[in-house]
PDB file of N, CA and C in Angstrom:
ATOM      1  N   MET A   1      13.555  15.346   5.159  1.00  0.00           N
ATOM      2  CA  MET A   1      12.648  14.339   4.882  1.00  0.00           C
ATOM      3  C   MET A   1      13.381  13.204   4.124  1.00  0.00           C
ATOM      4  N   ARG A   2      13.074  12.035   4.506  1.00  0.00           N
ATOM      5  CA  ARG A   2      13.651  10.867   3.873  1.00  0.00           C
ATOM      6  C   ARG A   2      12.587  10.085   3.020  1.00  0.00           C
ATOM      7  N   ILE A   3      12.907   9.795   1.783  1.00  0.00           N
ATOM      8  CA  ILE A   3      12.045   9.034   0.945  1.00  0.00           C
ATOM      9  C   ILE A   3      12.762   7.843   0.423  1.00  0.00           C
ATOM     10  N   ASP A   4      12.157   6.620   0.682  1.00  0.00           N
ATOM     11  CA  ASP A   4      12.789   5.407   0.161  1.00  0.00           C
ATOM     12  C   ASP A   4      11.878   4.861  -0.970  1.00  0.00           C
ATOM     13  N   ILE A   5      12.539   4.504  -2.061  1.00  0.00           N
ATOM     14  CA  ILE A   5      11.850   4.042  -3.222  1.00  0.00           C
ATOM     15  C   ILE A   5      12.338   2.639  -3.526  1.00  0.00           C
ATOM     16  N   ILE A   6      11.446   1.699  -3.660  1.00  0.00           N
ATOM     17  CA  ILE A   6      11.818   0.373  -4.032  1.00  0.00           C
ATOM     18  C   ILE A   6      11.376   0.141  -5.492  1.00  0.00           C
ATOM     19  N   SER A   7      12.379  -0.243  -6.345  1.00  0.00           N
ATOM     20  CA  SER A   7      12.051  -0.314  -7.740  1.00  0.00           C
ATOM     21  C   SER A   7      12.694  -1.547  -8.371  1.00  0.00           C
ATOM     22  N   ALA A   8      12.031  -2.163  -9.315  1.00  0.00           N
ATOM     23  CA  ALA A   8      12.556  -3.270 -10.022  1.00  0.00           C
ATOM     24  C   ALA A   8      13.556  -2.764 -11.107  1.00  0.00           C
ATOM     25  N   VAL A   9      13.478  -1.510 -11.450  1.00  0.00           N
ATOM     26  CA  VAL A   9      14.395  -0.873 -12.490  1.00  0.00           C
ATOM     27  C   VAL A   9      14.814   0.490 -11.978  1.00  0.00           C
ATOM     28  N   PRO A  10      15.702   0.446 -10.974  1.00  0.00           N
ATOM     29  CA  PRO A  10      16.118   1.729 -10.368  1.00  0.00           C
ATOM     30  C   PRO A  10      16.878   2.684 -11.249  1.00  0.00           C
ATOM     31  N   ALA A  11      17.484   2.192 -12.316  1.00  0.00           N
ATOM     32  CA  ALA A  11      18.172   3.056 -13.265  1.00  0.00           C
ATOM     33  C   ALA A  11      17.260   4.058 -13.941  1.00  0.00           C
ATOM     34  N   LEU A  12      16.003   3.706 -14.047  1.00  0.00           N
ATOM     35  CA  LEU A  12      15.034   4.635 -14.718  1.00  0.00           C
ATOM     36  C   LEU A  12      14.729   5.824 -13.869  1.00  0.00           C
ATOM     37  N   LEU A  13      15.048   5.783 -12.569  1.00  0.00           N
ATOM     38  CA  LEU A  13      14.767   6.885 -11.634  1.00  0.00           C
ATOM     39  C   LEU A  13      15.871   7.901 -11.600  1.00  0.00           C
ATOM     40  N   ASP A  14      17.041   7.554 -12.074  1.00  0.00           N
ATOM     41  CA  ASP A  14      18.194   8.476 -12.049  1.00  0.00           C
ATOM     42  C   ASP A  14      17.890   9.778 -12.655  1.00  0.00           C
ATOM     43  N   GLY A  15      17.373   9.827 -13.864  1.00  0.00           N
ATOM     44  CA  GLY A  15      17.051  10.982 -14.553  1.00  0.00           C
ATOM     45  C   GLY A  15      16.060  11.930 -13.854  1.00  0.00           C
ATOM     46  N   PRO A  16      14.867  11.425 -13.574  1.00  0.00           N
ATOM     47  CA  PRO A  16      13.898  12.277 -12.957  1.00  0.00           C
ATOM     48  C   PRO A  16      14.269  12.802 -11.544  1.00  0.00           C
ATOM     49  N   LEU A  17      15.017  12.019 -10.829  1.00  0.00           N
ATOM     50  CA  LEU A  17      15.408  12.452  -9.483  1.00  0.00           C
ATOM     51  C   LEU A  17      16.652  13.302  -9.416  1.00  0.00           C
ATOM     52  N   ASN A  18      17.294  13.552 -10.539  1.00  0.00           N
ATOM     53  CA  ASN A  18      18.549  14.366 -10.541  1.00  0.00           C
ATOM     54  C   ASN A  18      18.347  15.595 -11.406  1.00  0.00           C
ATOM     55  N   HIS A  19      17.132  16.065 -11.598  1.00  0.00           N
ATOM     56  CA  HIS A  19      16.791  17.255 -12.336  1.00  0.00           C
ATOM     57  C   HIS A  19      15.779  18.095 -11.622  1.00  0.00           C
ATOM     58  N   SER A  20      15.661  19.373 -11.972  1.00  0.00           N
ATOM     59  CA  SER A  20      14.638  20.266 -11.617  1.00  0.00           C
ATOM     60  C   SER A  20      14.475  20.481 -10.123  1.00  0.00           C
ATOM     61  N   ILE A  21      13.223  20.497  -9.674  1.00  0.00           N
ATOM     62  CA  ILE A  21      12.926  20.800  -8.298  1.00  0.00           C
ATOM     63  C   ILE A  21      13.460  19.732  -7.356  1.00  0.00           C
ATOM     64  N   VAL A  22      13.413  18.496  -7.730  1.00  0.00           N
ATOM     65  CA  VAL A  22      13.871  17.444  -6.872  1.00  0.00           C
ATOM     66  C   VAL A  22      15.382  17.526  -6.701  1.00  0.00           C
ATOM     67  N   LYS A  23      16.115  17.824  -7.742  1.00  0.00           N
ATOM     68  CA  LYS A  23      17.553  18.006  -7.671  1.00  0.00           C
ATOM     69  C   LYS A  23      17.924  19.127  -6.669  1.00  0.00           C
ATOM     70  N   ARG A  24      17.207  20.229  -6.813  1.00  0.00           N
ATOM     71  CA  ARG A  24      17.516  21.397  -5.912  1.00  0.00           C
ATOM     72  C   ARG A  24      17.243  21.046  -4.450  1.00  0.00           C
ATOM     73  N   ALA A  25      16.131  20.336  -4.232  1.00  0.00           N
ATOM     74  CA  ALA A  25      15.780  19.982  -2.811  1.00  0.00           C
ATOM     75  C   ALA A  25      16.804  18.990  -2.268  1.00  0.00           C
ATOM     76  N   ARG A  26      17.348  18.107  -3.102  1.00  0.00           N
ATOM     77  CA  ARG A  26      18.420  17.194  -2.605  1.00  0.00           C
ATOM     78  C   ARG A  26      19.684  17.944  -2.342  1.00  0.00           C
ATOM     79  N   GLU A  27      20.017  18.846  -3.207  1.00  0.00           N
ATOM     80  CA  GLU A  27      21.274  19.663  -3.021  1.00  0.00           C
ATOM     81  C   GLU A  27      21.184  20.540  -1.772  1.00  0.00           C
ATOM     82  N   LYS A  28      20.031  21.062  -1.421  1.00  0.00           N
ATOM     83  CA  LYS A  28      19.864  21.838  -0.246  1.00  0.00           C
ATOM     84  C   LYS A  28      19.673  21.059   1.025  1.00  0.00           C
ATOM     85  N   GLY A  29      19.630  19.745   0.870  1.00  0.00           N
ATOM     86  CA  GLY A  29      19.488  18.833   2.029  1.00  0.00           C
ATOM     87  C   GLY A  29      18.035  18.826   2.578  1.00  0.00           C
ATOM     88  N   LEU A  30      17.085  19.240   1.749  1.00  0.00           N
ATOM     89  CA  LEU A  30      15.699  19.203   2.234  1.00  0.00           C
ATOM     90  C   LEU A  30      15.087  17.799   2.166  1.00  0.00           C
ATOM     91  N   VAL A  31      15.656  17.045   1.315  1.00  0.00           N
ATOM     92  CA  VAL A  31      15.135  15.670   1.075  1.00  0.00           C
ATOM     93  C   VAL A  31      16.280  14.696   0.802  1.00  0.00           C
ATOM     94  N   GLU A  32      16.151  13.511   1.393  1.00  0.00           N
ATOM     95  CA  GLU A  32      17.082  12.462   1.108  1.00  0.00           C
ATOM     96  C   GLU A  32      16.272  11.353   0.315  1.00  0.00           C
ATOM     97  N   ILE A  33      16.717  10.980  -0.861  1.00  0.00           N
ATOM     98  CA  ILE A  33      16.039   9.979  -1.602  1.00  0.00           C
ATOM     99  C   ILE A  33      17.009   8.717  -1.705  1.00  0.00           C
ATOM    100  N   HIS A  34      16.426   7.613  -1.225  1.00  0.00           N
ATOM    101  CA  HIS A  34      17.174   6.387  -1.238  1.00  0.00           C
ATOM    102  C   HIS A  34      16.486   5.419  -2.134  1.00  0.00           C
ATOM    103  N   ILE A  35      17.178   4.907  -3.195  1.00  0.00           N
ATOM    104  CA  ILE A  35      16.564   3.950  -4.118  1.00  0.00           C
ATOM    105  C   ILE A  35      17.030   2.565  -3.825  1.00  0.00           C
ATOM    106  N   HIS A  36      16.144   1.646  -3.657  1.00  0.00           N
ATOM    107  CA  HIS A  36      16.463   0.237  -3.377  1.00  0.00           C
ATOM    108  C   HIS A  36      16.121  -0.624  -4.530  1.00  0.00           C
ATOM    109  N   ASP A  37      17.051  -1.486  -4.994  1.00  0.00           N
ATOM    110  CA  ASP A  37      16.807  -2.369  -6.111  1.00  0.00           C
ATOM    111  C   ASP A  37      16.037  -3.653  -5.615  1.00  0.00           C
ATOM    112  N   LEU A  38      14.875  -3.787  -6.066  1.00  0.00           N
ATOM    113  CA  LEU A  38      14.038  -4.941  -5.639  1.00  0.00           C
ATOM    114  C   LEU A  38      14.702  -6.273  -5.905  1.00  0.00           C
ATOM    115  N   ARG A  39      15.492  -6.290  -6.986  1.00  0.00           N
ATOM    116  CA  ARG A  39      16.181  -7.577  -7.360  1.00  0.00           C
ATOM    117  C   ARG A  39      17.238  -7.937  -6.372  1.00  0.00           C
ATOM    118  N   HIS A  40      17.680  -7.124  -5.528  1.00  0.00           N
ATOM    119  CA  HIS A  40      18.663  -7.449  -4.460  1.00  0.00           C
ATOM    120  C   HIS A  40      18.033  -8.312  -3.380  1.00  0.00           C
ATOM    121  N   TYR A  41      16.702  -8.376  -3.330  1.00  0.00           N
ATOM    122  CA  TYR A  41      15.942  -9.034  -2.296  1.00  0.00           C
ATOM    123  C   TYR A  41      15.368 -10.407  -2.742  1.00  0.00           C
ATOM    124  N   THR A  42      15.804 -10.822  -3.928  1.00  0.00           N
ATOM    125  CA  THR A  42      15.356 -12.125  -4.417  1.00  0.00           C
ATOM    126  C   THR A  42      16.383 -13.218  -3.941  1.00  0.00           C
ATOM    127  N   GLU A  43      15.944 -14.462  -4.129  1.00  0.00           N
ATOM    128  CA  GLU A  43      16.769 -15.591  -3.718  1.00  0.00           C
ATOM    129  C   GLU A  43      17.112 -16.527  -4.833  1.00  0.00           C
ATOM    130  N   ASP A  44      16.630 -16.291  -6.029  1.00  0.00           N
ATOM    131  CA  ASP A  44      16.982 -17.100  -7.115  1.00  0.00           C
ATOM    132  C   ASP A  44      18.108 -16.596  -7.954  1.00  0.00           C
ATOM    133  N   LYS A  45      18.748 -17.312  -8.776  1.00  0.00           N
ATOM    134  CA  LYS A  45      19.949 -16.919  -9.490  1.00  0.00           C
ATOM    135  C   LYS A  45      19.601 -15.921 -10.572  1.00  0.00           C
ATOM    136  N   HIS A  46      18.372 -15.867 -11.048  1.00  0.00           N
ATOM    137  CA  HIS A  46      17.989 -14.940 -12.113  1.00  0.00           C
ATOM    138  C   HIS A  46      17.484 -13.604 -11.623  1.00  0.00           C
ATOM    139  N   LYS A  47      17.362 -13.474 -10.246  1.00  0.00           N
ATOM    140  CA  LYS A  47      16.891 -12.187  -9.642  1.00  0.00           C
ATOM    141  C   LYS A  47      15.476 -11.878 -10.146  1.00  0.00           C
ATOM    142  N   LYS A  48      14.593 -12.846 -10.199  1.00  0.00           N
ATOM    143  CA  LYS A  48      13.274 -12.702 -10.716  1.00  0.00           C
ATOM    144  C   LYS A  48      12.387 -12.068  -9.644  1.00  0.00           C
ATOM    145  N   VAL A  49      11.567 -11.065 -10.055  1.00  0.00           N
ATOM    146  CA  VAL A  49      10.702 -10.343  -9.105  1.00  0.00           C
ATOM    147  C   VAL A  49       9.210 -10.495  -9.495  1.00  0.00           C
ATOM    148  N   ASP A  50       8.974 -10.969 -10.696  1.00  0.00           N
ATOM    149  CA  ASP A  50       7.605 -11.024 -11.165  1.00  0.00           C
ATOM    150  C   ASP A  50       7.089 -12.434 -11.200  1.00  0.00           C
ATOM    151  N   GLY A  51       5.755 -12.547 -10.903  1.00  0.00           N
ATOM    152  CA  GLY A  51       5.064 -13.834 -10.909  1.00  0.00           C
ATOM    153  C   GLY A  51       4.080 -13.860 -12.048  1.00  0.00           C
ATOM    154  N   LYS A  52       3.284 -14.938 -12.052  1.00  0.00           N
ATOM    155  CA  LYS A  52       2.344 -15.064 -13.135  1.00  0.00           C
ATOM    156  C   LYS A  52       1.060 -14.207 -12.805  1.00  0.00           C
ATOM    157  N   PRO A  53       0.447 -13.514 -13.815  1.00  0.00           N
ATOM    158  CA  PRO A  53      -0.718 -12.787 -13.592  1.00  0.00           C
ATOM    159  C   PRO A  53      -1.883 -13.627 -13.207  1.00  0.00           C
ATOM    160  N   TYR A  54      -2.726 -13.190 -12.349  1.00  0.00           N
ATOM    161  CA  TYR A  54      -3.937 -13.945 -11.963  1.00  0.00           C
ATOM    162  C   TYR A  54      -5.074 -13.576 -12.931  1.00  0.00           C
ATOM    163  N   GLY A  55      -5.954 -14.573 -13.180  1.00  0.00           N
ATOM    164  CA  GLY A  55      -7.089 -14.336 -13.969  1.00  0.00           C
ATOM    165  C   GLY A  55      -6.872 -14.415 -15.455  1.00  0.00           C
ATOM    166  N   GLY A  56      -5.609 -14.762 -15.862  1.00  0.00           N
ATOM    167  CA  GLY A  56      -5.388 -14.936 -17.296  1.00  0.00           C
ATOM    168  C   GLY A  56      -5.159 -13.746 -18.146  1.00  0.00           C
ATOM    169  N   GLY A  57      -5.235 -12.562 -17.544  1.00  0.00           N
ATOM    170  CA  GLY A  57      -5.018 -11.281 -18.327  1.00  0.00           C
ATOM    171  C   GLY A  57      -3.586 -10.908 -18.473  1.00  0.00           C
ATOM    172  N   ALA A  58      -3.365  -9.927 -19.263  1.00  0.00           N
ATOM    173  CA  ALA A  58      -2.004  -9.441 -19.414  1.00  0.00           C
ATOM    174  C   ALA A  58      -1.609  -8.563 -18.208  1.00  0.00           C
ATOM    175  N   GLY A  59      -0.382  -8.420 -17.997  1.00  0.00           N
ATOM    176  CA  GLY A  59       0.115  -7.607 -16.924  1.00  0.00           C
ATOM    177  C   GLY A  59       1.293  -8.241 -16.157  1.00  0.00           C
ATOM    178  N   MET A  60       1.730  -7.481 -15.165  1.00  0.00           N
ATOM    179  CA  MET A  60       2.863  -7.965 -14.370  1.00  0.00           C
ATOM    180  C   MET A  60       2.437  -7.929 -12.903  1.00  0.00           C
ATOM    181  N   VAL A  61       2.755  -8.981 -12.175  1.00  0.00           N
ATOM    182  CA  VAL A  61       2.443  -9.030 -10.747  1.00  0.00           C
ATOM    183  C   VAL A  61       3.747  -9.329 -10.042  1.00  0.00           C
ATOM    184  N   PHE A  62       4.118  -8.468  -9.056  1.00  0.00           N
ATOM    185  CA  PHE A  62       5.307  -8.745  -8.273  1.00  0.00           C
ATOM    186  C   PHE A  62       5.099  -9.894  -7.314  1.00  0.00           C
ATOM    187  N   MET A  63       6.130 -10.687  -7.154  1.00  0.00           N
ATOM    188  CA  MET A  63       6.083 -11.764  -6.114  1.00  0.00           C
ATOM    189  C   MET A  63       6.106 -11.068  -4.773  1.00  0.00           C
ATOM    190  N   ALA A  64       5.364 -11.641  -3.797  1.00  0.00           N
ATOM    191  CA  ALA A  64       5.314 -11.003  -2.488  1.00  0.00           C
ATOM    192  C   ALA A  64       6.625 -11.134  -1.686  1.00  0.00           C
ATOM    193  N   GLU A  65       7.371 -12.204  -1.861  1.00  0.00           N
ATOM    194  CA  GLU A  65       8.539 -12.479  -1.001  1.00  0.00           C
ATOM    195  C   GLU A  65       9.610 -11.349  -1.198  1.00  0.00           C
ATOM    196  N   PRO A  66      10.000 -10.985  -2.437  1.00  0.00           N
ATOM    197  CA  PRO A  66      10.998  -9.958  -2.572  1.00  0.00           C
ATOM    198  C   PRO A  66      10.549  -8.597  -2.061  1.00  0.00           C
ATOM    199  N   VAL A  67       9.197  -8.329  -2.259  1.00  0.00           N
ATOM    200  CA  VAL A  67       8.692  -7.039  -1.785  1.00  0.00           C
ATOM    201  C   VAL A  67       8.672  -6.993  -0.299  1.00  0.00           C
ATOM    202  N   LEU A  68       8.305  -8.040   0.379  1.00  0.00           N
ATOM    203  CA  LEU A  68       8.250  -8.075   1.836  1.00  0.00           C
ATOM    204  C   LEU A  68       9.672  -7.984   2.443  1.00  0.00           C
ATOM    205  N   ARG A  69      10.650  -8.629   1.781  1.00  0.00           N
ATOM    206  CA  ARG A  69      12.042  -8.572   2.260  1.00  0.00           C
ATOM    207  C   ARG A  69      12.526  -7.087   2.115  1.00  0.00           C
ATOM    208  N   ALA A  70      12.232  -6.487   0.986  1.00  0.00           N
ATOM    209  CA  ALA A  70      12.706  -5.144   0.725  1.00  0.00           C
ATOM    210  C   ALA A  70      12.033  -4.148   1.671  1.00  0.00           C
ATOM    211  N   VAL A  71      10.816  -4.261   1.919  1.00  0.00           N
ATOM    212  CA  VAL A  71      10.136  -3.342   2.839  1.00  0.00           C
ATOM    213  C   VAL A  71      10.692  -3.515   4.277  1.00  0.00           C
ATOM    214  N   GLY A  72      10.900  -4.772   4.629  1.00  0.00           N
ATOM    215  CA  GLY A  72      11.483  -5.073   5.967  1.00  0.00           C
ATOM    216  C   GLY A  72      12.859  -4.460   6.118  1.00  0.00           C
ATOM    217  N   ALA A  73      13.640  -4.520   5.088  1.00  0.00           N
ATOM    218  CA  ALA A  73      15.033  -3.982   5.124  1.00  0.00           C
ATOM    219  C   ALA A  73      14.998  -2.475   5.236  1.00  0.00           C
ATOM    220  N   VAL A  74      14.043  -1.858   4.483  1.00  0.00           N
ATOM    221  CA  VAL A  74      13.943  -0.352   4.514  1.00  0.00           C
ATOM    222  C   VAL A  74      13.447   0.138   5.821  1.00  0.00           C
ATOM    223  N   GLU A  75      12.488  -0.636   6.481  1.00  0.00           N
ATOM    224  CA  GLU A  75      11.986  -0.198   7.840  1.00  0.00           C
ATOM    225  C   GLU A  75      13.109  -0.267   8.856  1.00  0.00           C
TER     226      GLU A  75
END
């Protein structure tokens, strides 16, 4: 089974994906996990992936363009 993960902070996934049951499944070849850095799909010099929140509330909203490029590349 192949699993592709798109993340704005892929380094945070190293720990959880390299321990316990997931680690054993990867070692046995039962699962392939590919992590894609969302920032590689931006076009600005600062590698920005977040836009302004709608409605004036707190939170983070991903810009559609990098996400669409990343999904397209993974497909």
